[in-house]
PDB file of C-alpha atoms and ligand atoms in Angstrom:
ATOM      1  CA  UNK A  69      11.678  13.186   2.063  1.00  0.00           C
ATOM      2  CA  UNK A  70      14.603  10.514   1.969  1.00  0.00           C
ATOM      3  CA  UNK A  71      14.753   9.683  -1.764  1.00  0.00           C
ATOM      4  CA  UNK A  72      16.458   6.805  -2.743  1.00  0.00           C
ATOM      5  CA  UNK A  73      17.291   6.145  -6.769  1.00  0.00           C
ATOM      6  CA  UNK A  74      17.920   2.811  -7.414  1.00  0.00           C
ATOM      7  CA  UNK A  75      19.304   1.116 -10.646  1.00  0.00           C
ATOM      8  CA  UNK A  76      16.500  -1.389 -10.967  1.00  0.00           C
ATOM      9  CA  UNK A  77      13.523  -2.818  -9.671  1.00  0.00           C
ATOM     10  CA  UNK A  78      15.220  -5.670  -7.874  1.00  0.00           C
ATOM     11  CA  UNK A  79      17.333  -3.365  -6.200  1.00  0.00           C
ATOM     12  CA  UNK A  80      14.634  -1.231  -5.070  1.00  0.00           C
ATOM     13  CA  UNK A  81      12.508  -4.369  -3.710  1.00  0.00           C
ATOM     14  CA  UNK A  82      15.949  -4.969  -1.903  1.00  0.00           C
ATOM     15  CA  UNK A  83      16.705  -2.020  -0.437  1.00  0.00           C
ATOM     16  CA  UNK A  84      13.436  -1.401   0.898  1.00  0.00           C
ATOM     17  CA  UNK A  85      12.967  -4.616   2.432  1.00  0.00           C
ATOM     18  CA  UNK A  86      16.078  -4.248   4.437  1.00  0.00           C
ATOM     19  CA  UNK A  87      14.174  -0.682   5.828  1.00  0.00           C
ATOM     20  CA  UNK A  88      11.332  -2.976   6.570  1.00  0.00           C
ATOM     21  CA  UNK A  89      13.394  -6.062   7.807  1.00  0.00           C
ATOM     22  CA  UNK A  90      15.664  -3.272  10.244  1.00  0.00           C
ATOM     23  CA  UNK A  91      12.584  -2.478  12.032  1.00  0.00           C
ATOM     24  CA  UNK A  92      11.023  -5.562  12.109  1.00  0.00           C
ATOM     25  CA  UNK A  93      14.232  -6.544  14.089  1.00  0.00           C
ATOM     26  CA  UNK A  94      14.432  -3.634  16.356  1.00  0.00           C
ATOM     27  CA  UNK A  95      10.669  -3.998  17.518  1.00  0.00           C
ATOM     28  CA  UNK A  96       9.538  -7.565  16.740  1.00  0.00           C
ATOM     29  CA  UNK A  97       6.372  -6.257  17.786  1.00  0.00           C
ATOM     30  CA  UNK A  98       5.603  -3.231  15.079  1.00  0.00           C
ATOM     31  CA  UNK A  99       2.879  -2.528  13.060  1.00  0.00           C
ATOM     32  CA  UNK A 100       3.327  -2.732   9.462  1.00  0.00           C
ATOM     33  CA  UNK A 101       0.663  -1.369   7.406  1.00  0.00           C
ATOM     34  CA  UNK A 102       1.078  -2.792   3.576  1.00  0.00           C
ATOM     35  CA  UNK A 103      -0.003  -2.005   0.304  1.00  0.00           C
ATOM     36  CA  UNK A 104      -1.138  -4.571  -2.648  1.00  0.00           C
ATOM     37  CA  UNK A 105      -0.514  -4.227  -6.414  1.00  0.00           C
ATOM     38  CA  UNK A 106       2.579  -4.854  -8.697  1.00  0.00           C
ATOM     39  CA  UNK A 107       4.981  -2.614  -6.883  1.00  0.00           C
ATOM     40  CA  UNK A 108       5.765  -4.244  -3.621  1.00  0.00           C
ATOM     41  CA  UNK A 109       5.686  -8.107  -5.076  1.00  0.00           C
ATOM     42  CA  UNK A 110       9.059  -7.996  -5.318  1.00  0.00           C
ATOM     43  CA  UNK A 111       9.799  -6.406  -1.585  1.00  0.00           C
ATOM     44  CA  UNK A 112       7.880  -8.952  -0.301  1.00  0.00           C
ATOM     45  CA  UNK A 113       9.644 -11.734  -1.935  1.00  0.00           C
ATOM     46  CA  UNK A 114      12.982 -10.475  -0.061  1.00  0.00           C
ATOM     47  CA  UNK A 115      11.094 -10.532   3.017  1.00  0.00           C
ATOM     48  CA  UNK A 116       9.798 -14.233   2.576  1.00  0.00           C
ATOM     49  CA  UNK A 117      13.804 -14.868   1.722  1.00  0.00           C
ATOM     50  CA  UNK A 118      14.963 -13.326   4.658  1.00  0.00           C
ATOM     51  CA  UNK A 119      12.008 -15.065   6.894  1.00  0.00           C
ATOM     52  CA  UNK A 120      13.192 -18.393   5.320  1.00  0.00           C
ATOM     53  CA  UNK A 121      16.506 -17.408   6.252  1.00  0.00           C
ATOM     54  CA  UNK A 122      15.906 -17.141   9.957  1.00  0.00           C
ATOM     55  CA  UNK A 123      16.977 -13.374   9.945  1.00  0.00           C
ATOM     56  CA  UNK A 124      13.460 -12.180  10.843  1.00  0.00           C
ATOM     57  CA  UNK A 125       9.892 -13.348  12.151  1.00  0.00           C
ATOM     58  CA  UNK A 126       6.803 -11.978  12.054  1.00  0.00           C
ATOM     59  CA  UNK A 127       4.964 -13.804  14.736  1.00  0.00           C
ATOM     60  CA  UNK A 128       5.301 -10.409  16.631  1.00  0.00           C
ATOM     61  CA  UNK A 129       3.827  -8.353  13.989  1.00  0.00           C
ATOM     62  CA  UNK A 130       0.515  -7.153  13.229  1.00  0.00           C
ATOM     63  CA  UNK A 131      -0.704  -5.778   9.254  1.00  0.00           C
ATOM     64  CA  UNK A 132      -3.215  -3.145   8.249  1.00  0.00           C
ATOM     65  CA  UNK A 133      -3.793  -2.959   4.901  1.00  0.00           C
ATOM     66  CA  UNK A 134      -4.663   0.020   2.849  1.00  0.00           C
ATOM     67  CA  UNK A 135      -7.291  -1.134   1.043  1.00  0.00           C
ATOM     68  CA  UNK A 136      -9.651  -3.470  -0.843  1.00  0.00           C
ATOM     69  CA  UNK A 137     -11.978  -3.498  -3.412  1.00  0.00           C
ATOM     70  CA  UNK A 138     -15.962  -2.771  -2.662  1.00  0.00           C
ATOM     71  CA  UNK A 139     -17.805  -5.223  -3.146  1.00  0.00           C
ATOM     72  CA  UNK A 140     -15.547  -7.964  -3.336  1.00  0.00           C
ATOM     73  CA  UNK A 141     -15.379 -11.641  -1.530  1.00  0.00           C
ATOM     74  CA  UNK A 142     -12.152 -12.161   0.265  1.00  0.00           C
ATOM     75  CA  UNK A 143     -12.051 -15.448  -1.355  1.00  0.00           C
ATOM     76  CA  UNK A 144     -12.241 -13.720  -4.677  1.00  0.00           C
ATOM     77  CA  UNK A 145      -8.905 -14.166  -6.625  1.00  0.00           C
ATOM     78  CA  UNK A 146      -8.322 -10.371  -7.261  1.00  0.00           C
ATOM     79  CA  UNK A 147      -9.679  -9.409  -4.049  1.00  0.00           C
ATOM     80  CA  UNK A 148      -6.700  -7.381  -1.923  1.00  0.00           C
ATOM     81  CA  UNK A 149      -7.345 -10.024   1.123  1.00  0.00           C
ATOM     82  CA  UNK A 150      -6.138 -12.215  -1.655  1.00  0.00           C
ATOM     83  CA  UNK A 151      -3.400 -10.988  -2.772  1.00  0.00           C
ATOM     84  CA  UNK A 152      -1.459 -10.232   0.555  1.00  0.00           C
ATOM     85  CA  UNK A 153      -2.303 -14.234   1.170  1.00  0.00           C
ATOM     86  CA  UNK A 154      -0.472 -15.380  -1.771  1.00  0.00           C
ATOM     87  CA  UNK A 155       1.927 -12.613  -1.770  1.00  0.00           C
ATOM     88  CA  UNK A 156       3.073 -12.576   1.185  1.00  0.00           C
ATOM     89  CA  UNK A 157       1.394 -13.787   4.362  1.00  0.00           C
ATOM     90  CA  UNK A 158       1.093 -17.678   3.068  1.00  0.00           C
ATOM     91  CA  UNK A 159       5.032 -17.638   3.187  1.00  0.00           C
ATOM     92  CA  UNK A 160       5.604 -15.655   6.319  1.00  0.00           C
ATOM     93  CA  UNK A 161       5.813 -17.092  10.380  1.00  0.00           C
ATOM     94  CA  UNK A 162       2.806 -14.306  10.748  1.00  0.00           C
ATOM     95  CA  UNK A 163      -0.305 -15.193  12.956  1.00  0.00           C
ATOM     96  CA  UNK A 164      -3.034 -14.426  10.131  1.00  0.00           C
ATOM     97  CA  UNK A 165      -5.350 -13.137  12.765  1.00  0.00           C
ATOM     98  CA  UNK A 166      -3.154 -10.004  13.048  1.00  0.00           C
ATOM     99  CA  UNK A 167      -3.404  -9.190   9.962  1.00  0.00           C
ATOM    100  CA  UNK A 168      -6.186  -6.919   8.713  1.00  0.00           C
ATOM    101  CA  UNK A 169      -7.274  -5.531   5.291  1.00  0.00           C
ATOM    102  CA  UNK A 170     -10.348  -3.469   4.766  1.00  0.00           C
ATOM    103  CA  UNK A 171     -13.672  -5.783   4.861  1.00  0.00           C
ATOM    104  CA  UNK A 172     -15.326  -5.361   1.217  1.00  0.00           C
ATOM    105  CA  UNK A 173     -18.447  -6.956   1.781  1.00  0.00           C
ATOM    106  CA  UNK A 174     -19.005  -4.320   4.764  1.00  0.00           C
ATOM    107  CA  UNK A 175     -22.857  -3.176   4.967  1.00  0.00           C
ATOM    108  CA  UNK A 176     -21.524  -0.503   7.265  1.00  0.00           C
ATOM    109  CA  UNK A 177     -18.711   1.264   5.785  1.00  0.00           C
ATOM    110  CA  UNK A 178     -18.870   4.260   8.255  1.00  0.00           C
ATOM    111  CA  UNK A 179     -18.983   2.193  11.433  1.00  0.00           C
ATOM    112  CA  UNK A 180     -16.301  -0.311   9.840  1.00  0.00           C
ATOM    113  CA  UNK A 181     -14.087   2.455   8.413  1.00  0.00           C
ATOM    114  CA  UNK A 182     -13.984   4.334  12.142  1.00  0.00           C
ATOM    115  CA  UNK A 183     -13.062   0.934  14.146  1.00  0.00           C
ATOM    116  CA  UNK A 184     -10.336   0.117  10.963  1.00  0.00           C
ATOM    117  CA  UNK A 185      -8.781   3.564  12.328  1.00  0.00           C
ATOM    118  CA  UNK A 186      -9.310   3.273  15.722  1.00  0.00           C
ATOM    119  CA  UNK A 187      -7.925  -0.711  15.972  1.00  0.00           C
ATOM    120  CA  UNK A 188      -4.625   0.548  14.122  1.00  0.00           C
ATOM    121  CA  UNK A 189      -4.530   3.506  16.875  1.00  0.00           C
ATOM    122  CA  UNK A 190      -5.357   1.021  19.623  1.00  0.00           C
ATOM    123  CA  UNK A 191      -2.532  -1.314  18.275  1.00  0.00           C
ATOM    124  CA  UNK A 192      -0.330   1.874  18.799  1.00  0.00           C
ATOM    125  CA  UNK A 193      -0.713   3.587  15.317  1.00  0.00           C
ATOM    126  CA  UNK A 194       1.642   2.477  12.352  1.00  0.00           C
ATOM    127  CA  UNK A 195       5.418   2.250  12.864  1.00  0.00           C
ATOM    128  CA  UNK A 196       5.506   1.945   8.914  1.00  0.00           C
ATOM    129  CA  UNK A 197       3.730   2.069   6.183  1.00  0.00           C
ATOM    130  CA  UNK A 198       3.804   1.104   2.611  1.00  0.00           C
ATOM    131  CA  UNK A 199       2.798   2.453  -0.259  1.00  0.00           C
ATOM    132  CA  UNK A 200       2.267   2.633  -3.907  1.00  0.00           C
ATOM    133  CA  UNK A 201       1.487   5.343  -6.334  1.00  0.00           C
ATOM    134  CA  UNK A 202      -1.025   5.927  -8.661  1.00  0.00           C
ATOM    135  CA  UNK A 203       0.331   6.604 -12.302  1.00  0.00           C
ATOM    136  CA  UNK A 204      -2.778   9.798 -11.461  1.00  0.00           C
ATOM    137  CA  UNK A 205      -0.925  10.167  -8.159  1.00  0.00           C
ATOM    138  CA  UNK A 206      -3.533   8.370  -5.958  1.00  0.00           C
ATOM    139  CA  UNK A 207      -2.231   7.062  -2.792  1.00  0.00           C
ATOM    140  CA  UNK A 208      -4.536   3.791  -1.438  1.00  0.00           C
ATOM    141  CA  UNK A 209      -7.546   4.624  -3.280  1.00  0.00           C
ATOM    142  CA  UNK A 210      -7.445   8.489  -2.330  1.00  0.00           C
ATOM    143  CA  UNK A 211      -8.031   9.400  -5.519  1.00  0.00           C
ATOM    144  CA  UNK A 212      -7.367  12.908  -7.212  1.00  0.00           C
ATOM    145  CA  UNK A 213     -10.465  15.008  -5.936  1.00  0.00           C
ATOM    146  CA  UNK A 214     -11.427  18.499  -4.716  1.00  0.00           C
ATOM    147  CA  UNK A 215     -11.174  17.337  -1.229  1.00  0.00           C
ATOM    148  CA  UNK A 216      -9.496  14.293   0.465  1.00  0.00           C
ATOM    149  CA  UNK A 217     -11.149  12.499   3.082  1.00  0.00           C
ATOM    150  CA  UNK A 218      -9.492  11.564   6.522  1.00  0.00           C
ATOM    151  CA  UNK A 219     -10.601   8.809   7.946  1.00  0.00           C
ATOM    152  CA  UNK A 220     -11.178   4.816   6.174  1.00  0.00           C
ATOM    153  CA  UNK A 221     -13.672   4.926   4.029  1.00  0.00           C
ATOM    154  CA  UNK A 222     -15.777   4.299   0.685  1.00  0.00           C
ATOM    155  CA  UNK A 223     -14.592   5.591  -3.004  1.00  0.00           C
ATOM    156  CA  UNK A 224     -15.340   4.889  -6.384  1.00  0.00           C
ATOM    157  CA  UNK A 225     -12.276   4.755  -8.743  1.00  0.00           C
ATOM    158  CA  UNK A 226     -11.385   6.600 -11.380  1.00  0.00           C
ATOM    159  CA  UNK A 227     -11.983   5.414 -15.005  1.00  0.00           C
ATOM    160  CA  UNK A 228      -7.749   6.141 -14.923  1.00  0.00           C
ATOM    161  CA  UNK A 229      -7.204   3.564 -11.783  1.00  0.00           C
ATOM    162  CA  UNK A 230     -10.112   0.979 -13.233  1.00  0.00           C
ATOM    163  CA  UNK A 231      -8.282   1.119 -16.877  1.00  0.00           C
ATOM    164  CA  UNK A 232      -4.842   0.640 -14.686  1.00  0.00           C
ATOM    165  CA  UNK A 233      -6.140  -2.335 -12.596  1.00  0.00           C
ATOM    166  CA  UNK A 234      -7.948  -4.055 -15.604  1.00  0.00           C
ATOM    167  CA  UNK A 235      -4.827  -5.941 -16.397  1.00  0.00           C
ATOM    168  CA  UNK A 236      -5.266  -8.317 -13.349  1.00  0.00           C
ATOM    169  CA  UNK A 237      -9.142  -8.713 -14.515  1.00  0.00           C
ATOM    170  CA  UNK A 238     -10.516 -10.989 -17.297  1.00  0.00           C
ATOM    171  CA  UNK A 239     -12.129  -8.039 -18.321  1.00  0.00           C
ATOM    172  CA  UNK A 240     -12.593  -4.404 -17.561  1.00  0.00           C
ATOM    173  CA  UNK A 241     -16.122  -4.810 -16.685  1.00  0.00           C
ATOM    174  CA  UNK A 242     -15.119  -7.051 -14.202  1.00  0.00           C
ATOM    175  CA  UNK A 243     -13.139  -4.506 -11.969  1.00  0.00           C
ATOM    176  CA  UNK A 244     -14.942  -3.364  -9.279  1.00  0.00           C
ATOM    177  CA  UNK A 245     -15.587   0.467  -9.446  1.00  0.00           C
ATOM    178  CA  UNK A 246     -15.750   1.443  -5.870  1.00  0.00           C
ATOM    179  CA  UNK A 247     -12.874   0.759  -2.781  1.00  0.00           C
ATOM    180  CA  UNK A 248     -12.951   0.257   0.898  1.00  0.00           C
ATOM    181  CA  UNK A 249      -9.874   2.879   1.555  1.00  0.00           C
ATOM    182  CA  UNK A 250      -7.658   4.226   4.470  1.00  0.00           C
ATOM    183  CA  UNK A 251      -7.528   8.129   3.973  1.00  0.00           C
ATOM    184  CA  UNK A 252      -4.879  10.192   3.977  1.00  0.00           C
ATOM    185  CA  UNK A 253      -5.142  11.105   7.872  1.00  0.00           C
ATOM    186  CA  UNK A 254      -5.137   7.523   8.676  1.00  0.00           C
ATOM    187  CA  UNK A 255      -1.696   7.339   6.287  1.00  0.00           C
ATOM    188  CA  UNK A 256      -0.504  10.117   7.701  1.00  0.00           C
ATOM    189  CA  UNK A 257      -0.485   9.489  11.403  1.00  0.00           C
ATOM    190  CA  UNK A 258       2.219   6.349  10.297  1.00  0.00           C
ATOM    191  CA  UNK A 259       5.455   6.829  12.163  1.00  0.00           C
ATOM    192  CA  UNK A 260       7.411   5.991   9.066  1.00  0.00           C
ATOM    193  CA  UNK A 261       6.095   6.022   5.250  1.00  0.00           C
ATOM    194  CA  UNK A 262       7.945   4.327   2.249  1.00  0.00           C
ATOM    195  CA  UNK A 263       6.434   5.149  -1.113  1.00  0.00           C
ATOM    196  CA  UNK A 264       7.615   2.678  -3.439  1.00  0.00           C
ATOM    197  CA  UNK A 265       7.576   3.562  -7.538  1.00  0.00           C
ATOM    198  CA  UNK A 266       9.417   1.485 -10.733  1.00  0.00           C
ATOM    199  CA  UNK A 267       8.591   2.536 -14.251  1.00  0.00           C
ATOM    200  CA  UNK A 268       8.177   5.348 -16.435  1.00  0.00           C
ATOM    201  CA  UNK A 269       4.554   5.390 -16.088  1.00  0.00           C
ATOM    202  CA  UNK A 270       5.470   6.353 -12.754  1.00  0.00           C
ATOM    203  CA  UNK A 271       7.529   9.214 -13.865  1.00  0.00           C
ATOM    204  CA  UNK A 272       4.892  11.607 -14.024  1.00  0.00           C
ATOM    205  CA  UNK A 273       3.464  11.130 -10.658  1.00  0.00           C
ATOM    206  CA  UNK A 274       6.583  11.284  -9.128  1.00  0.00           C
ATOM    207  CA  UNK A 275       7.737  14.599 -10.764  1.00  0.00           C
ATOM    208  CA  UNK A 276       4.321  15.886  -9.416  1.00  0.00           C
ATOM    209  CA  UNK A 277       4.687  14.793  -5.460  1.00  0.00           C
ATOM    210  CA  UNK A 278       8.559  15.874  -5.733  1.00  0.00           C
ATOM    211  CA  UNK A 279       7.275  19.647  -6.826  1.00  0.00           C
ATOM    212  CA  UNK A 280       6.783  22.002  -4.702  1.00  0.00           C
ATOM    213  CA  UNK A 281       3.007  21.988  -3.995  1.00  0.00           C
ATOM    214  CA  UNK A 282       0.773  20.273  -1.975  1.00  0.00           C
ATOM    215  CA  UNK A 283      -2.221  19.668  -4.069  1.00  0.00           C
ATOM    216  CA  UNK A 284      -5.421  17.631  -3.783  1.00  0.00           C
ATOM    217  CA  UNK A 285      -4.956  17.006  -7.303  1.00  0.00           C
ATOM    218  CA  UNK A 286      -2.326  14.332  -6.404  1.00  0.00           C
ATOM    219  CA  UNK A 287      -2.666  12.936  -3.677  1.00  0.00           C
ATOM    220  CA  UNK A 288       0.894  11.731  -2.889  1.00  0.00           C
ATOM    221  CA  UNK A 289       1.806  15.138  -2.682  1.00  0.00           C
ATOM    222  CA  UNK A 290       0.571  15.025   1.160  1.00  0.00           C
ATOM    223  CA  UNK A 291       3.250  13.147   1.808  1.00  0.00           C
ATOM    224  CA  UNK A 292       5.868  16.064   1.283  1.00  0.00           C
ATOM    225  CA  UNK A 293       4.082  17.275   5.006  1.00  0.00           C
ATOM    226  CA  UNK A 294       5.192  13.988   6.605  1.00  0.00           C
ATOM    227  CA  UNK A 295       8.452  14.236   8.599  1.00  0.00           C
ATOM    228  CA  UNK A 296      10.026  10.297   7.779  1.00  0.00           C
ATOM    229  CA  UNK A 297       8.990   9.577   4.219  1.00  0.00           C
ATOM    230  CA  UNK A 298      11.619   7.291   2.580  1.00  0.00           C
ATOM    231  CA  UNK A 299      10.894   7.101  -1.543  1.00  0.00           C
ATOM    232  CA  UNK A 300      12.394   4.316  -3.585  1.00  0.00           C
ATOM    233  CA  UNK A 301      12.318   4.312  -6.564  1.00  0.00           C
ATOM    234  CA  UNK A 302      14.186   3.183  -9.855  1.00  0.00           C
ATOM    235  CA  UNK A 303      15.637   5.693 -12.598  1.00  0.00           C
ATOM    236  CA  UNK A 304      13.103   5.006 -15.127  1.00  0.00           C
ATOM    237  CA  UNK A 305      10.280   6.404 -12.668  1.00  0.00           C
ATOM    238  CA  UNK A 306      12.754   9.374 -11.105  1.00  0.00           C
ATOM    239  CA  UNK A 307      14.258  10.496 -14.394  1.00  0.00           C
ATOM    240  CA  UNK A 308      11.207   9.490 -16.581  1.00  0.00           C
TER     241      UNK A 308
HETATM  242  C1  LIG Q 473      -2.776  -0.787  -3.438  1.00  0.00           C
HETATM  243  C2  LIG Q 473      -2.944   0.661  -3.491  1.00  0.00           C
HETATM  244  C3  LIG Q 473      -2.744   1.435  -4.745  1.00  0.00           C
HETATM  245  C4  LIG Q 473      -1.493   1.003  -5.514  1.00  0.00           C
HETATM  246  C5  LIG Q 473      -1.320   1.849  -6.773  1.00  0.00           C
HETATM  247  C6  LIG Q 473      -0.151   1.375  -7.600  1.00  0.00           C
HETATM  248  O1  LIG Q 473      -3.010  -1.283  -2.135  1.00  0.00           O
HETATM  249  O2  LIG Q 473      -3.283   1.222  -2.496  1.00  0.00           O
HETATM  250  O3  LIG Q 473      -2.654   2.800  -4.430  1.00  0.00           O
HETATM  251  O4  LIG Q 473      -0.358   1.153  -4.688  1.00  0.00           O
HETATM  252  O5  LIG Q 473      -2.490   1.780  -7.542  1.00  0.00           O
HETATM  253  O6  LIG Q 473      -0.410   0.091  -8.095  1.00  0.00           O
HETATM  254  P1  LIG Q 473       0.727  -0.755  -8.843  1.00  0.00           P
HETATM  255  O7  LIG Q 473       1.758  -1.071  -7.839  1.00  0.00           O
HETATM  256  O8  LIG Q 473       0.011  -1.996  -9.316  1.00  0.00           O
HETATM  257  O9  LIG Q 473       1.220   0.098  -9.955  1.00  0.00           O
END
């Protein structure tokens, strides 16, 4: 794992983006597969700059999404669909039909979950994907578990992720308890993975996927088997 400390969380947002915005250029074509939540909001405001800019386009590119919440309307205002509208894909050159998040109204989630994986594999699997991190260590909704399913699928949260995620809800009744989630083979067959992490509620997790076990316990710590994993992070969530 390439791990990359960064002063701050602007500088992170930066530095990844240019990872991001170097591939983009090299293969206008690629597959990005993106993650929601506070994290990347700042990397994807430095790739709206630099699409503004002229110095990339995304008409090329196709998005997979991680994950969304179950059962949620896209329209919803917290729904993930949502979010990578405002966030990102409302700024961007993209063609919106190429980009794909996990449908949260499915009534089939095994069917759905199978074609999610086999569309990215049919698009030519993920050239790079982002992520988040848990402050439990969950990666998409994988959460911490005896076992860790494969393949896109259907999870309930923990109470630890629905207490985390309450802050973007009017209350924490309102947050949906279950997720419509990529697993951790379908994150681990990306080409290239960057696991993005700012704060010292981070710290823990972090310390935990940087040991030296693989655990089910935390999820992220999968990623230490993945042979181009790129963390960056700022000091606050390295040195705690
Ligand atoms: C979001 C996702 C989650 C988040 C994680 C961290 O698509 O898959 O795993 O990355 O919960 O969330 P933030 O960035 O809000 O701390």
């Amino acid at each position: 794992m390439k791990i990359i400390v960064c002063e701050n969380y602007a500088e992170m947002s930066a530095r990844a983006a240019e990872l991001i915005a170097e591939l983009v250029k090299a293969k206008p074509d690629c597959v990005l597969g993106l993650a929601t939540g506070s994290t990347p909001v700042g990397m994807y405001k430095e790739l709206i700059s630099k699409n503004e800019a002229g110095e990339i386009s995304f008409k090329d590119v196709t998005t997979y999404n991680l994950d969304e919440y179950y059962p949620i309307e896209p329209t919803h205002e917290q729904s993930y669909r949502y979010f990578m509208n405002v966030n990102l894909f409302d700024h961007i050159d993209i063609n919106k039909e190429k980009t794909f998040v996990p449908n949260g109204l499915t009534q089939n989630p095994e069917e759905e979950g199978a074609a999610y994986d086999a569309a990215i594999e049919a698009a030519g699997g993920v050239d790079l994907q982002v992520l988040g991190i848990g402050q439990n260590g969950h990666i998409a909704f994988n959460e911490p578990d005896d076992a860790l399913i494969a393949g896109t699928h259907i999870t309930s949260l923990t109470e630890d992720t629905i207490d985390a995620n309450s802050r973007f809800f009017a209350s924490r009744d309102d947050v949906p308890t279950r997720a419509f989630t990529m697993g951790i083979g379908s994150i681990m067959k990306a080409k290239k993975i960057i696991l993005l992490a700012n704060g010292k509620n981070k710290h823990a997790a972090i310390a935990k996927m940087l040991d030296d076990k693989i655990t089910t316990q935390c999820p992220a710590t999968i990623l230490k088997a993945h042979a181009d994993v790129y963390l960056f992070c700022d000091k606050d969530a390295y040195n705690g």
